[in-house]
XYZ file of C-alpha atoms in Angstrom:
354
model
C 8.881 -26.989 -1.928
C 6.554 -24.303 -3.297
C 5.592 -23.216 0.232
C 9.246 -23.154 1.304
C 10.120 -20.954 -1.685
C 7.265 -18.592 -0.806
C 8.282 -18.295 2.850
C 11.987 -17.904 2.069
C 11.232 -15.368 -0.653
C 9.071 -13.274 1.676
C 11.821 -13.340 4.323
C 14.372 -12.118 1.779
C 11.981 -9.354 0.682
C 11.520 -8.107 4.251
C 15.266 -8.154 4.994
C 16.123 -6.561 1.657
C 13.529 -3.813 2.058
C 14.830 -3.040 5.564
C 18.388 -2.649 4.277
C 17.259 -0.557 1.325
C 15.118 1.769 3.459
C 17.767 2.240 6.144
C 20.619 2.906 3.741
C 18.655 5.155 1.376
C 17.078 7.142 4.222
C 20.455 7.912 5.811
C 21.934 8.879 2.443
C 18.992 11.203 1.705
C 19.113 12.778 5.169
C 22.872 13.255 4.858
C 22.303 15.103 1.580
C 19.987 17.546 3.357
C 16.640 16.270 2.051
C 13.791 17.009 4.481
C 12.390 14.195 6.673
C 8.944 14.741 5.109
C 10.250 14.164 1.594
C 12.380 11.226 2.770
C 9.328 9.582 4.339
C 7.051 10.016 1.340
C 9.667 9.121 -1.271
C 12.639 7.064 -0.054
C 10.828 5.148 2.717
C 7.654 4.678 0.667
C 9.688 3.530 -2.338
C 11.667 1.173 -0.120
C 8.581 -0.404 1.450
C 7.033 -0.676 -2.037
C 10.180 -2.363 -3.378
C 8.915 -5.914 -2.592
C 5.731 -5.272 -4.579
C 7.846 -3.831 -7.383
C 10.277 -6.745 -7.416
C 7.506 -9.356 -7.465
C 5.224 -7.573 -9.953
C 7.970 -6.688 -12.435
C 9.447 -10.170 -12.054
C 6.036 -11.716 -12.702
C 5.568 -9.602 -15.836
C 9.006 -10.553 -17.144
C 8.360 -14.204 -16.274
C 5.105 -14.414 -18.215
C 2.678 -14.177 -15.254
C 1.401 -10.580 -15.611
C -1.924 -11.364 -13.881
C 0.019 -11.850 -10.654
C 1.463 -8.349 -11.068
C -1.980 -6.725 -11.015
C -3.226 -8.976 -8.223
C -0.183 -8.147 -6.102
C -0.630 -4.373 -6.477
C -4.394 -4.374 -5.869
C -4.157 -6.846 -2.983
C -1.275 -4.942 -1.373
C -3.169 -1.635 -1.453
C -6.224 -3.238 0.134
C -3.993 -4.952 2.723
C -2.208 -1.694 3.556
C -5.374 0.288 4.282
C -7.602 -2.324 5.888
C -5.110 -4.495 7.757
C -2.019 -2.312 8.280
C -3.871 0.880 9.233
C -6.571 -1.111 11.014
C -4.144 -3.067 13.204
C -1.982 -0.005 13.911
C -5.000 2.114 14.880
C -6.310 -0.695 17.078
C -3.011 -0.661 18.989
C -2.808 3.136 19.216
C -5.043 5.891 17.752
C -3.307 7.467 14.746
C -2.886 11.184 14.136
C -3.380 12.354 10.546
C -1.770 15.575 9.330
C -3.822 18.092 7.369
C -1.303 17.804 4.526
C -2.055 14.101 4.020
C -5.804 14.769 3.930
C -5.271 17.651 1.505
C -2.832 15.973 -0.890
C -2.032 12.259 -0.529
C -5.602 11.017 0.056
C -7.106 12.779 -3.014
C -4.111 11.739 -5.135
C -4.515 8.139 -3.969
C -8.205 8.177 -4.875
C -7.431 9.741 -8.259
C -4.717 7.171 -9.028
C -6.997 4.263 -8.077
C -9.827 5.573 -10.286
C -7.310 6.230 -13.079
C -6.071 2.622 -12.975
C -9.657 1.371 -13.235
C -10.289 3.582 -16.280
C -7.049 2.442 -17.940
C -8.018 -1.198 -17.325
C -11.553 -0.933 -18.732
C -10.446 -2.316 -22.096
C -9.209 -5.475 -20.359
C -5.496 -4.664 -20.454
C -3.134 -2.149 -18.859
C -0.855 -1.777 -21.861
C 2.562 -0.245 -22.308
C 1.028 3.131 -23.210
C -0.970 3.001 -19.967
C 2.273 2.187 -18.161
C 3.838 5.356 -19.563
C 0.848 7.369 -18.285
C 1.321 5.912 -14.793
C 5.083 6.576 -14.829
C 4.338 10.157 -15.948
C 2.079 10.528 -12.912
C 4.894 9.217 -10.710
C 7.352 11.799 -12.090
C 4.834 14.608 -11.539
C 4.222 13.443 -7.944
C 7.953 13.310 -7.166
C 8.458 16.808 -8.581
C 5.584 18.063 -6.436
C 7.075 16.468 -3.309
C 10.518 17.932 -3.952
C 9.003 21.357 -4.617
C 7.013 21.270 -1.391
C 10.054 20.051 0.543
C 12.171 22.929 -0.772
C 9.377 25.422 -0.136
C 9.128 24.380 3.542
C 12.384 25.401 5.221
C 11.210 24.193 8.630
C 11.035 20.619 7.346
C 14.722 20.700 6.494
C 15.870 21.920 9.867
C 13.983 19.616 12.219
C 16.646 16.936 12.499
C 19.525 18.234 10.441
C 21.979 19.635 13.015
C 22.241 16.431 14.999
C 22.265 14.021 12.095
C 24.580 15.550 9.476
C 27.923 14.932 11.196
C 27.095 11.322 12.067
C 25.986 10.437 8.539
C 29.127 11.636 6.728
C 31.420 8.702 7.642
C 28.786 6.092 6.697
C 28.469 6.593 2.936
C 30.103 3.249 2.136
C 28.023 1.354 4.687
C 24.774 2.919 3.469
C 25.616 2.252 -0.177
C 26.292 -1.376 0.773
C 22.912 -1.591 2.507
C 21.163 -0.239 -0.586
C 22.939 -2.605 -2.993
C 22.566 -5.610 -0.689
C 18.890 -4.820 -0.185
C 18.312 -4.674 -3.938
C 20.026 -8.039 -4.458
C 17.883 -9.677 -1.760
C 14.740 -8.112 -3.239
C 15.455 -9.514 -6.697
C 16.292 -12.979 -5.358
C 13.289 -13.034 -3.016
C 10.961 -11.935 -5.821
C 12.227 -14.729 -8.078
C 11.587 -17.342 -5.380
C 8.108 -15.961 -4.665
C 7.076 -16.001 -8.321
C 8.389 -19.560 -8.783
C 6.720 -20.807 -5.602
C 3.429 -19.054 -6.385
C 3.141 -20.497 -9.892
C 3.874 -23.987 -8.574
C 1.414 -23.629 -5.688
C -1.346 -22.286 -7.952
C -0.944 -25.250 -10.300
C -0.989 -27.772 -7.443
C -4.081 -26.503 -5.581
C -6.006 -25.383 -8.632
C -6.299 -21.690 -7.673
C -5.483 -18.964 -10.168
C -2.268 -16.980 -9.924
C -4.445 -13.863 -9.654
C -6.104 -15.065 -6.432
C -2.780 -16.065 -4.876
C -1.395 -12.664 -5.899
C -4.332 -10.932 -4.205
C -3.891 -12.896 -0.964
C -0.646 -14.694 -0.090
C 1.766 -12.687 -2.253
C 0.081 -9.348 -1.460
C 0.255 -10.057 2.266
C 3.886 -11.135 2.071
C 5.069 -8.149 0.057
C 3.138 -5.789 2.354
C 4.952 -6.973 5.480
C 7.442 -4.033 5.356
C 4.566 -1.511 5.404
C 2.892 -3.428 8.232
C 6.076 -3.599 10.313
C 7.009 0.043 9.658
C 3.553 1.402 10.493
C 3.030 -0.694 13.634
C 6.481 0.216 14.991
C 5.974 3.889 14.138
C 2.611 3.906 15.919
C 3.952 2.171 19.025
C 6.925 4.572 19.197
C 4.672 7.627 18.988
C 5.474 8.589 15.369
C 1.830 8.208 14.411
C 1.749 10.501 11.392
C 4.614 8.493 9.882
C 2.516 5.333 10.239
C -0.267 6.861 8.133
C 2.050 8.598 5.656
C 3.933 5.364 4.997
C 0.730 3.571 3.962
C -0.622 6.396 1.791
C 2.714 7.014 0.083
C 3.300 3.317 -0.513
C -0.173 2.795 -1.994
C 0.278 5.702 -4.374
C 3.676 4.399 -5.491
C 2.287 0.874 -5.941
C -0.187 2.201 -8.497
C 2.108 4.634 -10.289
C 5.557 3.040 -10.082
C 5.006 -0.695 -9.563
C 2.024 -1.137 -11.891
C 3.474 1.323 -14.398
C 6.791 -0.541 -14.628
C 5.026 -3.911 -14.755
C 2.927 -2.742 -17.714
C 5.985 -1.351 -19.485
C 7.997 -4.591 -19.294
C 5.099 -6.952 -20.087
C 5.188 -7.621 -23.864
C 1.388 -7.732 -24.155
C 0.621 -5.515 -21.162
C -0.950 -6.539 -17.855
C -4.335 -8.266 -18.341
C -7.255 -7.071 -16.221
C -9.841 -9.884 -15.935
C -13.517 -9.059 -15.467
C -13.405 -10.246 -11.835
C -10.759 -7.626 -11.046
C -12.553 -4.880 -12.993
C -15.884 -5.378 -11.285
C -14.815 -6.414 -7.780
C -11.186 -6.076 -6.658
C -10.463 -2.680 -8.257
C -13.748 -1.178 -6.931
C -12.879 -2.545 -3.469
C -9.447 -0.895 -3.721
C -11.084 2.406 -4.715
C -13.581 2.075 -1.859
C -10.776 1.621 0.684
C -9.046 4.749 -0.680
C -12.283 6.742 -0.515
C -13.006 5.440 3.007
C -9.818 7.120 4.218
C -11.229 10.569 3.446
C -14.143 10.673 5.928
C -12.232 8.658 8.547
C -9.190 10.945 8.357
C -11.438 14.007 8.247
C -13.183 13.207 11.531
C -10.901 14.964 13.978
C -7.839 13.954 11.906
C -7.455 10.859 14.064
C -7.985 7.192 13.181
C -9.702 5.904 16.330
C -9.520 2.352 17.654
C -13.091 1.559 16.607
C -12.282 2.701 13.073
C -9.235 0.423 13.086
C -11.448 -2.469 14.182
C -13.868 -1.611 11.351
C -11.024 -1.778 8.818
C -9.876 -5.149 10.177
C -13.429 -6.493 9.982
C -13.720 -5.478 6.360
C -10.386 -7.102 5.511
C -11.621 -10.333 7.049
C -14.811 -10.052 4.971
C -12.769 -9.434 1.801
C -10.597 -12.493 2.447
C -13.726 -14.508 3.145
C -15.242 -13.459 -0.164
C -12.081 -14.393 -2.097
C -12.042 -17.814 -0.427
C -15.718 -18.473 -1.158
C -15.344 -17.282 -4.758
C -12.201 -19.376 -5.367
C -13.877 -22.526 -4.047
C -17.292 -21.725 -5.582
C -18.877 -22.248 -2.158
C -22.674 -22.372 -1.862
C -22.577 -19.619 0.792
C -21.159 -17.034 -1.639
C -24.492 -15.467 -2.753
C -25.773 -15.123 0.824
C -22.451 -13.675 1.980
C -22.422 -11.093 -0.829
C -26.027 -10.081 -0.154
C -25.354 -9.621 3.565
C -22.358 -7.395 2.860
C -24.177 -5.134 0.384
C -27.490 -4.882 2.262
C -26.301 -4.641 5.871
C -22.562 -4.099 6.392
C -21.811 -1.426 3.781
C -24.867 0.838 4.446
C -24.318 0.576 8.215
C -20.693 1.645 7.822
C -21.608 4.584 5.559
C -24.252 5.820 8.010
C -21.820 5.496 10.931
C -19.112 7.495 9.148
C -21.593 10.168 8.054
C -22.877 10.485 11.604
C -19.356 10.790 12.972
C -18.430 13.413 10.372
C -21.503 15.492 11.157
C -20.843 15.251 14.894
C -17.194 16.295 14.500
C -18.163 19.171 12.231
C -20.784 20.334 14.729
C -18.268 20.167 17.578
C -15.735 22.267 15.650
C -18.354 24.909 14.847
C -19.363 25.195 18.502
């Protein structure tokens, strides 16, 4: 029954997020908001809605550890698996704007969450700080969208007349999507708590793995489809925008509604949060090298996600192979990756200079 609730809840989240994104995007475009701002706000908020529904629901239901695990696990999933799989299917173009703004902001938000959690809890005051960062980011996006007139004219002439008659339909999609998100989140939280109790694994670990993967399905589907259809910058922007909103909006709201804040166990402070920061930092050199995520870089991301899942499994089961696995990752895999990225960056920089 717990597994059925999880699967059904994830299905409702995916369907609800699709309705919310489609309806809200058409409403925003009909109001004359630029496609860039729509992508980084409405679409990113819509694809982050499952994480928000589950994390806030978990905080209200007395399982705040799941809220943190869901956010951290989703951000790791989005970079390593979503970007990795999409880049493996088709090399991804990265706009200079994303490298200049969203990547540094994502790194800053990830480091900020770690600093806020150092006392062992992301409290309600910390939640207000995160929500304040969200408001500042939205204001910045709207300002940039208004300051770039070309962004508002790319698709406006052909879309404005067709959107006007659909206000009722789009509002229905938004409301229906929200209802499905709330219901799906409730089923996921109930199923996760039951499953964790039955198999003896903490709610935090299930939040980092099963729940994070399920709530990240909208980002995965949106990015893969965007890459296949040639809208490659949208595939990258969706992931970066969603990750930033997970930290600022989802975690901020979860901390605000949790009576005692969101606890941050030592395992998250010293492993999962640093891994999340490392994945955010890894985007900078990879995106910088020719502003393209190549297939081999996508394969590298997928390999690291597999290693991360392997570590969580070994740690949860207290397997004897855990020390050897950890040593191999730190001594061989990580330094080799750093040297490869540095070499690629130097080669790209040399090519541009000559």
